[in-house]
Amino acid sequence: MGILRLAHVDVRTPDLDLSTAYYTEVMGLQQVQRTEDAVYLKCWDEEDHHSLRMRYHPRTGMDSFTFRVEAEDDLADFENRVEAYGCPTTRVSRGEAVGQGESLRFEVPSGQIMELVWDIEKTGNLLGKHNPSPTPPPDLPGIAPPRMDHMLVNAEEVAESARFFIDVLGLRMTEQVLDGNGHQLGVWLAGRTNSPHDIAIVNGPNGALHHWAYWLDDWDHIRQAADTLAFNGVQIDQGPTRHGVTRGNTIYFFDPLGIRNEVFTGGYWVDPDTEILTWTEDNFGKGLFYYENVVSQRFLRMHT
Ligand code: M3P
Ligand code: FE
């Protein structure tokens, strides 16, 4: 039983055409489906139906985020555990969402709507399963990341939120930032992946989305992403640089409606028995941006 990984992020946009143009032509995602009020997108190496849903709504924001569980029966187990913790759950039945079957929805302690699903429509990556080439077509537009990597949500009470993700949902903590009193300001959590984080939680307003990140295969691709972003007039937030936390290489930027995106590479390999790394608040600048050693107020205060 358990949580495997981040499956998709569902957001709202007041300009579906503008957002779609950015995510297909600048980010370089594949559009897989468009309905009357929503667009479904994925990366070229993703097997699932989609990793991003954008829905028309007058206000930009996050609808929900979805993690995939290992087995079909896990939904019932998590339903019991989440209810026992005190969070009411609802079931979304098959046919109510595009690209997936039944799911379990609930509000996490920090106010975001989370969904767990096992039954995901597998539509395959762009390479196919017979004599696949190791790379996608060379003429893919934009940054064209192979897959979504992680997301970060804010929480007023990071420790309470972390306890929920660890004790109830079974994620593993890889890193934490502690303030002078030993209280958690941020936690990095892994599902069944070997990456330092599938989701992170950092102090900030409840309900907020800080960013989601796409994986790139190498540091040079982060540099190329910066070129693509600058060429297209995209507002860059931070980087290209390196995180102290996770050791990853990174660049942050804003989509046309102000949602923060990241592209990320590097980081270290995590095993279930890897010891937790702890950062103290006086070193948070280096933890965030190792070269700059700054605690940027725009970076910490701006969110969706
Ligand atoms: C990351 C990461 C904050 C830290 C962000 C870190 C918002 O995005 O990928 O490790 O404090
Ligand atoms: Fe990140």
mmCIF file of C-alpha atoms and ligand atoms in Angstrom:
data_model
loop_
_atom_site.group_PDB
_atom_site.id
_atom_site.type_symbol
_atom_site.label_atom_id
_atom_site.label_comp_id
_atom_site.label_asym_id
_atom_site.label_seq_id
_atom_site.Cartn_x
_atom_site.Cartn_y
_atom_site.Cartn_z
ATOM 1 C CA MET A 1 0.000 0.000 0.000
ATOM 2 C CA GLY A 2 1.178 3.501 -0.562
ATOM 3 C CA ILE A 3 1.479 6.713 -2.458
ATOM 4 C CA LEU A 4 3.560 6.361 -5.576
ATOM 5 C CA ARG A 5 4.020 9.827 -7.014
ATOM 6 C CA LEU A 6 2.538 13.078 -8.210
ATOM 7 C CA ALA A 7 0.111 12.375 -11.072
ATOM 8 C CA HIS A 8 -1.416 15.685 -12.086
ATOM 9 C CA VAL A 9 -2.020 19.277 -11.077
ATOM 10 C CA ASP A 10 -5.367 20.927 -11.898
ATOM 11 C CA VAL A 11 -5.427 24.703 -12.225
ATOM 12 C CA ARG A 12 -7.798 27.484 -13.249
ATOM 13 C CA THR A 13 -7.059 30.154 -15.823
ATOM 14 C CA PRO A 14 -9.105 33.140 -16.985
ATOM 15 C CA ASP A 15 -7.504 32.873 -20.452
ATOM 16 C CA LEU A 16 -7.464 29.276 -21.604
ATOM 17 C CA ASP A 17 -6.097 30.153 -25.057
ATOM 18 C CA LEU A 18 -3.205 32.221 -23.702
ATOM 19 C CA SER A 19 -2.341 29.595 -21.088
ATOM 20 C CA THR A 20 -2.525 26.829 -23.680
ATOM 21 C CA ALA A 21 -0.267 28.764 -26.062
ATOM 22 C CA TYR A 22 2.320 29.227 -23.286
ATOM 23 C CA TYR A 23 2.267 25.627 -22.038
ATOM 24 C CA THR A 24 2.448 24.148 -25.550
ATOM 25 C CA GLU A 25 4.799 26.585 -27.307
ATOM 26 C CA VAL A 26 7.051 27.879 -24.510
ATOM 27 C CA MET A 27 6.959 25.066 -21.958
ATOM 28 C CA GLY A 28 6.659 22.603 -24.821
ATOM 29 C CA LEU A 29 3.981 20.257 -23.463
ATOM 30 C CA GLN A 30 1.769 18.034 -25.607
ATOM 31 C CA GLN A 31 -1.912 18.955 -25.741
ATOM 32 C CA VAL A 32 -3.800 15.678 -25.342
ATOM 33 C CA GLN A 33 -7.411 16.773 -25.146
ATOM 34 C CA ARG A 34 -9.546 19.886 -25.194
ATOM 35 C CA THR A 35 -13.122 20.010 -23.956
ATOM 36 C CA GLU A 36 -15.479 22.971 -23.868
ATOM 37 C CA ASP A 37 -13.872 24.491 -20.781
ATOM 38 C CA ALA A 38 -10.640 22.567 -20.150
ATOM 39 C CA VAL A 39 -7.336 21.614 -21.734
ATOM 40 C CA TYR A 40 -5.313 18.506 -20.810
ATOM 41 C CA LEU A 41 -1.552 18.475 -21.281
ATOM 42 C CA LYS A 42 1.361 16.124 -20.696
ATOM 43 C CA CYS A 43 5.116 15.879 -21.171
ATOM 44 C CA TRP A 44 6.615 13.817 -23.992
ATOM 45 C CA ASP A 45 7.863 10.990 -21.742
ATOM 46 C CA GLU A 46 4.775 10.656 -19.552
ATOM 47 C CA GLU A 47 2.645 7.523 -19.817
ATOM 48 C CA ASP A 48 -0.490 8.794 -18.070
ATOM 49 C CA HIS A 49 -3.328 10.587 -19.855
ATOM 50 C CA HIS A 50 -2.213 14.009 -18.596
ATOM 51 C CA SER A 51 -0.184 15.748 -15.901
ATOM 52 C CA LEU A 52 -1.791 19.190 -16.153
ATOM 53 C CA ARG A 53 -5.428 20.159 -16.432
ATOM 54 C CA MET A 54 -6.285 23.791 -17.045
ATOM 55 C CA ARG A 55 -9.897 24.824 -16.644
ATOM 56 C CA TYR A 56 -11.494 28.132 -17.544
ATOM 57 C CA HIS A 57 -12.376 30.199 -14.479
ATOM 58 C CA PRO A 58 -12.404 33.988 -14.041
ATOM 59 C CA ARG A 59 -9.788 33.684 -11.280
ATOM 60 C CA THR A 60 -6.397 32.000 -11.565
ATOM 61 C CA GLY A 61 -5.825 29.340 -8.936
ATOM 62 C CA MET A 62 -5.320 25.691 -8.132
ATOM 63 C CA ASP A 63 -8.322 23.343 -8.155
ATOM 64 C CA SER A 64 -6.498 20.320 -6.762
ATOM 65 C CA PHE A 65 -3.443 18.102 -6.994
ATOM 66 C CA THR A 66 -3.493 14.348 -7.494
ATOM 67 C CA PHE A 67 -1.180 11.570 -6.368
ATOM 68 C CA ARG A 68 -1.285 8.023 -7.682
ATOM 69 C CA VAL A 69 -1.541 5.140 -5.223
ATOM 70 C CA GLU A 70 0.017 1.714 -5.707
ATOM 71 C CA ALA A 71 -3.039 -0.562 -5.627
ATOM 72 C CA GLU A 72 -6.745 -0.295 -6.243
ATOM 73 C CA ASP A 73 -7.571 -1.246 -2.635
ATOM 74 C CA ASP A 74 -5.426 1.605 -1.338
ATOM 75 C CA LEU A 75 -8.257 4.082 -1.897
ATOM 76 C CA ALA A 76 -10.385 2.397 0.765
ATOM 77 C CA ASP A 77 -7.448 2.234 3.195
ATOM 78 C CA PHE A 78 -6.584 5.887 2.700
ATOM 79 C CA GLU A 79 -10.269 6.780 3.007
ATOM 80 C CA ASN A 80 -10.272 5.231 6.493
ATOM 81 C CA ARG A 81 -6.994 6.815 7.529
ATOM 82 C CA VAL A 82 -7.830 10.301 6.284
ATOM 83 C CA GLU A 83 -11.302 10.168 7.878
ATOM 84 C CA ALA A 84 -9.795 8.896 11.138
ATOM 85 C CA TYR A 85 -7.435 11.878 11.150
ATOM 86 C CA GLY A 86 -10.503 14.127 10.914
ATOM 87 C CA CYS A 87 -10.548 15.182 7.259
ATOM 88 C CA PRO A 88 -13.846 14.383 5.511
ATOM 89 C CA THR A 89 -13.430 12.591 2.178
ATOM 90 C CA THR A 90 -15.571 12.233 -0.923
ATOM 91 C CA ARG A 91 -15.395 9.777 -3.785
ATOM 92 C CA VAL A 92 -15.363 11.064 -7.340
ATOM 93 C CA SER A 93 -16.814 8.286 -9.428
ATOM 94 C CA ARG A 94 -15.584 6.910 -12.734
ATOM 95 C CA GLY A 95 -16.776 9.050 -15.607
ATOM 96 C CA GLU A 96 -16.742 12.321 -13.672
ATOM 97 C CA ALA A 97 -13.132 13.159 -14.581
ATOM 98 C CA VAL A 98 -11.308 12.857 -17.894
ATOM 99 C CA GLY A 99 -8.450 10.332 -18.101
ATOM 100 C CA GLN A 100 -9.021 8.534 -14.807
ATOM 101 C CA GLY A 101 -11.430 6.348 -12.869
ATOM 102 C CA GLU A 102 -12.630 6.604 -9.303
ATOM 103 C CA SER A 103 -10.711 8.878 -6.962
ATOM 104 C CA LEU A 104 -10.718 9.998 -3.348
ATOM 105 C CA ARG A 105 -10.794 13.726 -2.554
ATOM 106 C CA PHE A 106 -10.184 15.592 0.661
ATOM 107 C CA GLU A 107 -8.857 18.872 2.002
ATOM 108 C CA VAL A 108 -5.385 18.572 3.522
ATOM 109 C CA PRO A 109 -4.769 20.404 6.842
ATOM 110 C CA SER A 110 -3.265 23.370 4.957
ATOM 111 C CA GLY A 111 -6.440 23.806 2.901
ATOM 112 C CA GLN A 112 -5.511 22.526 -0.565
ATOM 113 C CA ILE A 113 -7.726 19.903 -2.237
ATOM 114 C CA MET A 114 -5.842 16.656 -2.705
ATOM 115 C CA GLU A 115 -6.952 13.664 -4.703
ATOM 116 C CA LEU A 116 -5.743 10.067 -4.682
ATOM 117 C CA VAL A 117 -6.297 7.832 -7.671
ATOM 118 C CA TRP A 118 -5.169 4.427 -8.825
ATOM 119 C CA ASP A 119 -7.090 3.990 -12.076
ATOM 120 C CA ILE A 120 -5.360 6.267 -14.585
ATOM 121 C CA GLU A 121 -5.784 5.960 -18.340
ATOM 122 C CA LYS A 122 -2.379 5.006 -19.746
ATOM 123 C CA THR A 123 -2.046 6.636 -23.128
ATOM 124 C CA GLY A 124 1.731 6.144 -23.437
ATOM 125 C CA ASN A 125 4.612 8.472 -24.144
ATOM 126 C CA LEU A 126 5.610 9.974 -27.470
ATOM 127 C CA LEU A 127 8.262 7.318 -28.172
ATOM 128 C CA GLY A 128 6.031 4.245 -28.301
ATOM 129 C CA LYS A 129 6.817 0.743 -27.096
ATOM 130 C CA HIS A 130 8.334 -0.811 -30.228
ATOM 131 C CA ASN A 131 11.942 0.025 -31.074
ATOM 132 C CA PRO A 132 11.586 3.383 -29.340
ATOM 133 C CA SER A 133 14.078 6.116 -30.097
ATOM 134 C CA PRO A 134 15.818 7.421 -26.960
ATOM 135 C CA THR A 135 14.836 11.003 -27.688
ATOM 136 C CA PRO A 136 11.688 12.770 -28.790
ATOM 137 C CA PRO A 137 11.502 14.361 -32.259
ATOM 138 C CA PRO A 138 14.178 17.083 -32.389
ATOM 139 C CA ASP A 139 11.712 19.736 -33.516
ATOM 140 C CA LEU A 140 9.530 19.785 -30.392
ATOM 141 C CA PRO A 141 8.826 23.418 -29.583
ATOM 142 C CA GLY A 142 9.787 25.138 -26.351
ATOM 143 C CA ILE A 143 11.531 23.707 -23.295
ATOM 144 C CA ALA A 144 9.900 20.271 -23.767
ATOM 145 C CA PRO A 145 10.597 18.636 -20.378
ATOM 146 C CA PRO A 146 10.269 14.834 -20.282
ATOM 147 C CA ARG A 147 8.071 14.798 -17.168
ATOM 148 C CA MET A 148 6.589 16.655 -14.243
ATOM 149 C CA ASP A 149 8.775 16.281 -11.148
ATOM 150 C CA HIS A 150 7.328 17.818 -7.969
ATOM 151 C CA MET A 151 5.182 20.552 -6.502
ATOM 152 C CA LEU A 152 5.281 22.858 -3.516
ATOM 153 C CA VAL A 153 2.322 24.030 -1.454
ATOM 154 C CA ASN A 154 2.230 26.520 1.389
ATOM 155 C CA ALA A 155 0.991 25.905 4.917
ATOM 156 C CA GLU A 156 0.513 28.176 7.912
ATOM 157 C CA GLU A 157 1.353 25.247 10.189
ATOM 158 C CA VAL A 158 4.057 23.323 8.338
ATOM 159 C CA ALA A 159 4.559 20.789 11.137
ATOM 160 C CA GLU A 160 0.855 19.876 11.272
ATOM 161 C CA SER A 161 0.705 19.527 7.510
ATOM 162 C CA ALA A 162 3.913 17.478 7.441
ATOM 163 C CA ARG A 163 2.521 15.122 10.097
ATOM 164 C CA PHE A 164 -0.524 14.507 7.912
ATOM 165 C CA PHE A 165 1.535 13.722 4.811
ATOM 166 C CA ILE A 166 3.948 11.501 6.765
ATOM 167 C CA ASP A 167 1.754 9.736 9.357
ATOM 168 C CA VAL A 168 -1.510 9.488 7.414
ATOM 169 C CA LEU A 169 -0.378 9.327 3.789
ATOM 170 C CA GLY A 170 2.962 7.584 4.397
ATOM 171 C CA LEU A 171 5.304 9.942 2.568
ATOM 172 C CA ARG A 172 8.948 10.078 3.728
ATOM 173 C CA MET A 173 10.669 13.278 4.802
ATOM 174 C CA THR A 174 14.023 13.864 3.136
ATOM 175 C CA GLU A 175 14.879 17.405 4.293
ATOM 176 C CA GLN A 176 13.526 20.030 6.684
ATOM 177 C CA VAL A 177 14.212 23.658 7.574
ATOM 178 C CA LEU A 178 13.879 24.521 11.282
ATOM 179 C CA ASP A 179 13.514 27.957 12.843
ATOM 180 C CA GLY A 180 15.436 29.007 15.955
ATOM 181 C CA ASN A 181 12.861 27.288 18.174
ATOM 182 C CA GLY A 182 13.044 24.004 16.306
ATOM 183 C CA HIS A 183 9.744 24.513 14.483
ATOM 184 C CA GLN A 184 9.506 23.361 10.890
ATOM 185 C CA LEU A 185 9.490 26.141 8.289
ATOM 186 C CA GLY A 186 9.668 23.727 5.391
ATOM 187 C CA VAL A 187 9.666 19.987 4.676
ATOM 188 C CA TRP A 188 10.550 17.986 1.569
ATOM 189 C CA LEU A 189 8.655 14.723 1.102
ATOM 190 C CA ALA A 190 9.060 11.723 -1.188
ATOM 191 C CA GLY A 191 6.516 9.121 -2.235
ATOM 192 C CA ARG A 192 7.818 5.888 -3.746
ATOM 193 C CA THR A 193 10.245 7.703 -6.040
ATOM 194 C CA ASN A 194 13.971 7.973 -5.350
ATOM 195 C CA SER A 195 13.924 11.723 -5.691
ATOM 196 C CA PRO A 196 14.386 14.130 -2.768
ATOM 197 C CA HIS A 197 10.842 15.419 -3.194
ATOM 198 C CA ASP A 198 7.533 14.712 -4.861
ATOM 199 C CA ILE A 199 5.971 17.469 -2.788
ATOM 200 C CA ALA A 200 7.358 20.088 -0.448
ATOM 201 C CA ILE A 201 5.549 22.243 2.091
ATOM 202 C CA VAL A 202 6.864 25.666 3.037
ATOM 203 C CA ASN A 203 5.464 28.235 5.450
ATOM 204 C CA GLY A 204 2.927 30.541 3.776
ATOM 205 C CA PRO A 205 -0.812 31.038 3.440
ATOM 206 C CA ASN A 206 -3.048 27.995 3.659
ATOM 207 C CA GLY A 207 -4.519 26.878 0.364
ATOM 208 C CA ALA A 208 -1.735 28.371 -1.733
ATOM 209 C CA LEU A 209 0.231 26.779 -4.534
ATOM 210 C CA HIS A 210 3.845 27.969 -4.650
ATOM 211 C CA HIS A 211 4.913 26.176 -7.855
ATOM 212 C CA TRP A 212 5.158 22.914 -9.675
ATOM 213 C CA ALA A 213 8.325 21.782 -11.408
ATOM 214 C CA TYR A 214 9.254 19.850 -14.527
ATOM 215 C CA TRP A 215 12.269 17.595 -14.724
ATOM 216 C CA LEU A 216 15.061 18.265 -17.201
ATOM 217 C CA ASP A 217 17.835 15.764 -17.821
ATOM 218 C CA ASP A 218 20.800 18.027 -17.355
ATOM 219 C CA TRP A 219 22.102 21.366 -16.161
ATOM 220 C CA ASP A 220 22.750 22.508 -19.717
ATOM 221 C CA HIS A 221 19.021 22.107 -20.400
ATOM 222 C CA ILE A 222 18.315 24.539 -17.549
ATOM 223 C CA ARG A 223 20.545 27.056 -19.336
ATOM 224 C CA GLN A 224 18.719 26.376 -22.613
ATOM 225 C CA ALA A 225 15.388 26.797 -20.799
ATOM 226 C CA ALA A 226 16.565 30.214 -19.581
ATOM 227 C CA ASP A 227 17.365 31.168 -23.192
ATOM 228 C CA THR A 228 13.919 30.003 -24.344
ATOM 229 C CA LEU A 229 12.193 31.895 -21.530
ATOM 230 C CA ALA A 230 14.118 35.118 -22.118
ATOM 231 C CA PHE A 231 13.559 34.892 -25.883
ATOM 232 C CA ASN A 232 9.809 34.580 -25.311
ATOM 233 C CA GLY A 233 9.683 37.441 -22.831
ATOM 234 C CA VAL A 234 8.740 35.236 -19.895
ATOM 235 C CA GLN A 235 9.333 36.766 -16.469
ATOM 236 C CA ILE A 236 12.091 34.854 -14.691
ATOM 237 C CA ASP A 237 11.802 34.733 -10.879
ATOM 238 C CA GLN A 238 15.119 33.166 -9.782
ATOM 239 C CA GLY A 239 18.074 31.481 -11.399
ATOM 240 C CA PRO A 240 19.414 29.612 -13.232
ATOM 241 C CA THR A 241 21.018 28.532 -9.968
ATOM 242 C CA ARG A 242 21.321 25.677 -7.503
ATOM 243 C CA HIS A 243 19.277 24.791 -4.442
ATOM 244 C CA GLY A 244 21.122 23.876 -1.250
ATOM 245 C CA VAL A 245 18.070 21.834 -0.249
ATOM 246 C CA THR A 246 17.871 18.848 -2.674
ATOM 247 C CA ARG A 247 21.118 20.081 -4.385
ATOM 248 C CA GLY A 248 19.029 20.488 -7.529
ATOM 249 C CA ASN A 249 19.721 22.925 -10.345
ATOM 250 C CA THR A 250 16.805 25.175 -11.034
ATOM 251 C CA ILE A 251 15.174 28.146 -12.676
ATOM 252 C CA TYR A 252 11.829 29.664 -11.599
ATOM 253 C CA PHE A 253 9.563 31.739 -13.824
ATOM 254 C CA PHE A 254 5.939 32.820 -14.156
ATOM 255 C CA ASP A 255 3.342 31.633 -16.640
ATOM 256 C CA PRO A 256 1.252 34.368 -18.337
ATOM 257 C CA LEU A 257 -1.308 34.335 -15.497
ATOM 258 C CA GLY A 258 1.340 34.540 -12.777
ATOM 259 C CA ILE A 259 1.553 30.890 -11.745
ATOM 260 C CA ARG A 260 5.139 30.038 -10.812
ATOM 261 C CA ASN A 261 6.792 27.225 -12.752
ATOM 262 C CA GLU A 262 10.187 25.616 -12.144
ATOM 263 C CA VAL A 263 12.415 23.401 -14.216
ATOM 264 C CA PHE A 264 14.692 21.244 -12.114
ATOM 265 C CA THR A 265 17.479 18.714 -12.517
ATOM 266 C CA GLY A 266 20.134 17.028 -10.416
ATOM 267 C CA GLY A 267 19.510 16.383 -6.772
ATOM 268 C CA TYR A 268 20.561 13.171 -5.117
ATOM 269 C CA TRP A 269 19.273 9.604 -4.986
ATOM 270 C CA VAL A 270 17.038 8.853 -1.993
ATOM 271 C CA ASP A 271 16.446 5.422 -0.488
ATOM 272 C CA PRO A 272 13.827 4.583 2.157
ATOM 273 C CA ASP A 273 16.586 4.525 4.798
ATOM 274 C CA THR A 274 18.290 7.763 3.772
ATOM 275 C CA GLU A 275 18.771 10.015 6.808
ATOM 276 C CA ILE A 276 16.880 13.303 6.990
ATOM 277 C CA LEU A 277 18.901 16.459 6.242
ATOM 278 C CA THR A 278 18.204 19.462 8.450
ATOM 279 C CA TRP A 279 18.770 23.145 7.648
ATOM 280 C CA THR A 280 18.682 25.875 10.250
ATOM 281 C CA GLU A 281 16.921 29.177 9.595
ATOM 282 C CA ASP A 282 20.211 31.106 9.565
ATOM 283 C CA ASN A 283 21.250 28.994 6.550
ATOM 284 C CA PHE A 284 17.870 29.163 4.766
ATOM 285 C CA GLY A 285 19.283 31.568 2.129
ATOM 286 C CA LYS A 286 21.809 28.940 1.041
ATOM 287 C CA GLY A 287 19.199 26.202 1.319
ATOM 288 C CA LEU A 288 16.991 28.091 -1.118
ATOM 289 C CA PHE A 289 19.625 29.439 -3.509
ATOM 290 C CA TYR A 290 23.062 28.147 -2.726
ATOM 291 C CA TYR A 291 25.057 30.622 -4.830
ATOM 292 C CA GLU A 292 23.064 33.755 -4.072
ATOM 293 C CA ASN A 293 22.409 33.003 -0.392
ATOM 294 C CA VAL A 294 19.269 35.145 -0.417
ATOM 295 C CA VAL A 295 15.843 34.753 1.128
ATOM 296 C CA SER A 296 13.988 36.515 -1.676
ATOM 297 C CA GLN A 297 10.743 38.105 -0.500
ATOM 298 C CA ARG A 298 9.170 37.806 -3.970
ATOM 299 C CA PHE A 299 10.050 34.127 -3.975
ATOM 300 C CA LEU A 300 8.568 33.481 -0.539
ATOM 301 C CA ARG A 301 5.562 35.826 -0.713
ATOM 302 C CA MET A 302 4.286 35.341 -4.276
ATOM 303 C CA HIS A 303 2.022 32.354 -4.750
ATOM 304 C CA THR A 304 -1.135 31.277 -6.514
HETATM 305 C C1 M3P B 1 12.133 24.024 -4.119
HETATM 306 C C2 M3P B 1 12.759 22.752 -4.453
HETATM 307 C C3 M3P B 1 10.813 27.432 -0.860
HETATM 308 C C4 M3P B 1 11.650 26.390 -1.367
HETATM 309 C C5 M3P B 1 11.583 25.865 -2.585
HETATM 310 C C6 M3P B 1 12.371 24.723 -2.972
HETATM 311 C C7 M3P B 1 9.614 27.902 -1.559
HETATM 312 O O1 M3P B 1 11.279 24.473 -4.996
HETATM 313 O O2 M3P B 1 12.519 22.280 -5.547
HETATM 314 O O3 M3P B 1 13.510 22.219 -3.626
HETATM 315 O O4 M3P B 1 11.080 27.937 0.199
HETATM 316 FE FE FE B 2 10.700 23.084 -6.469
#
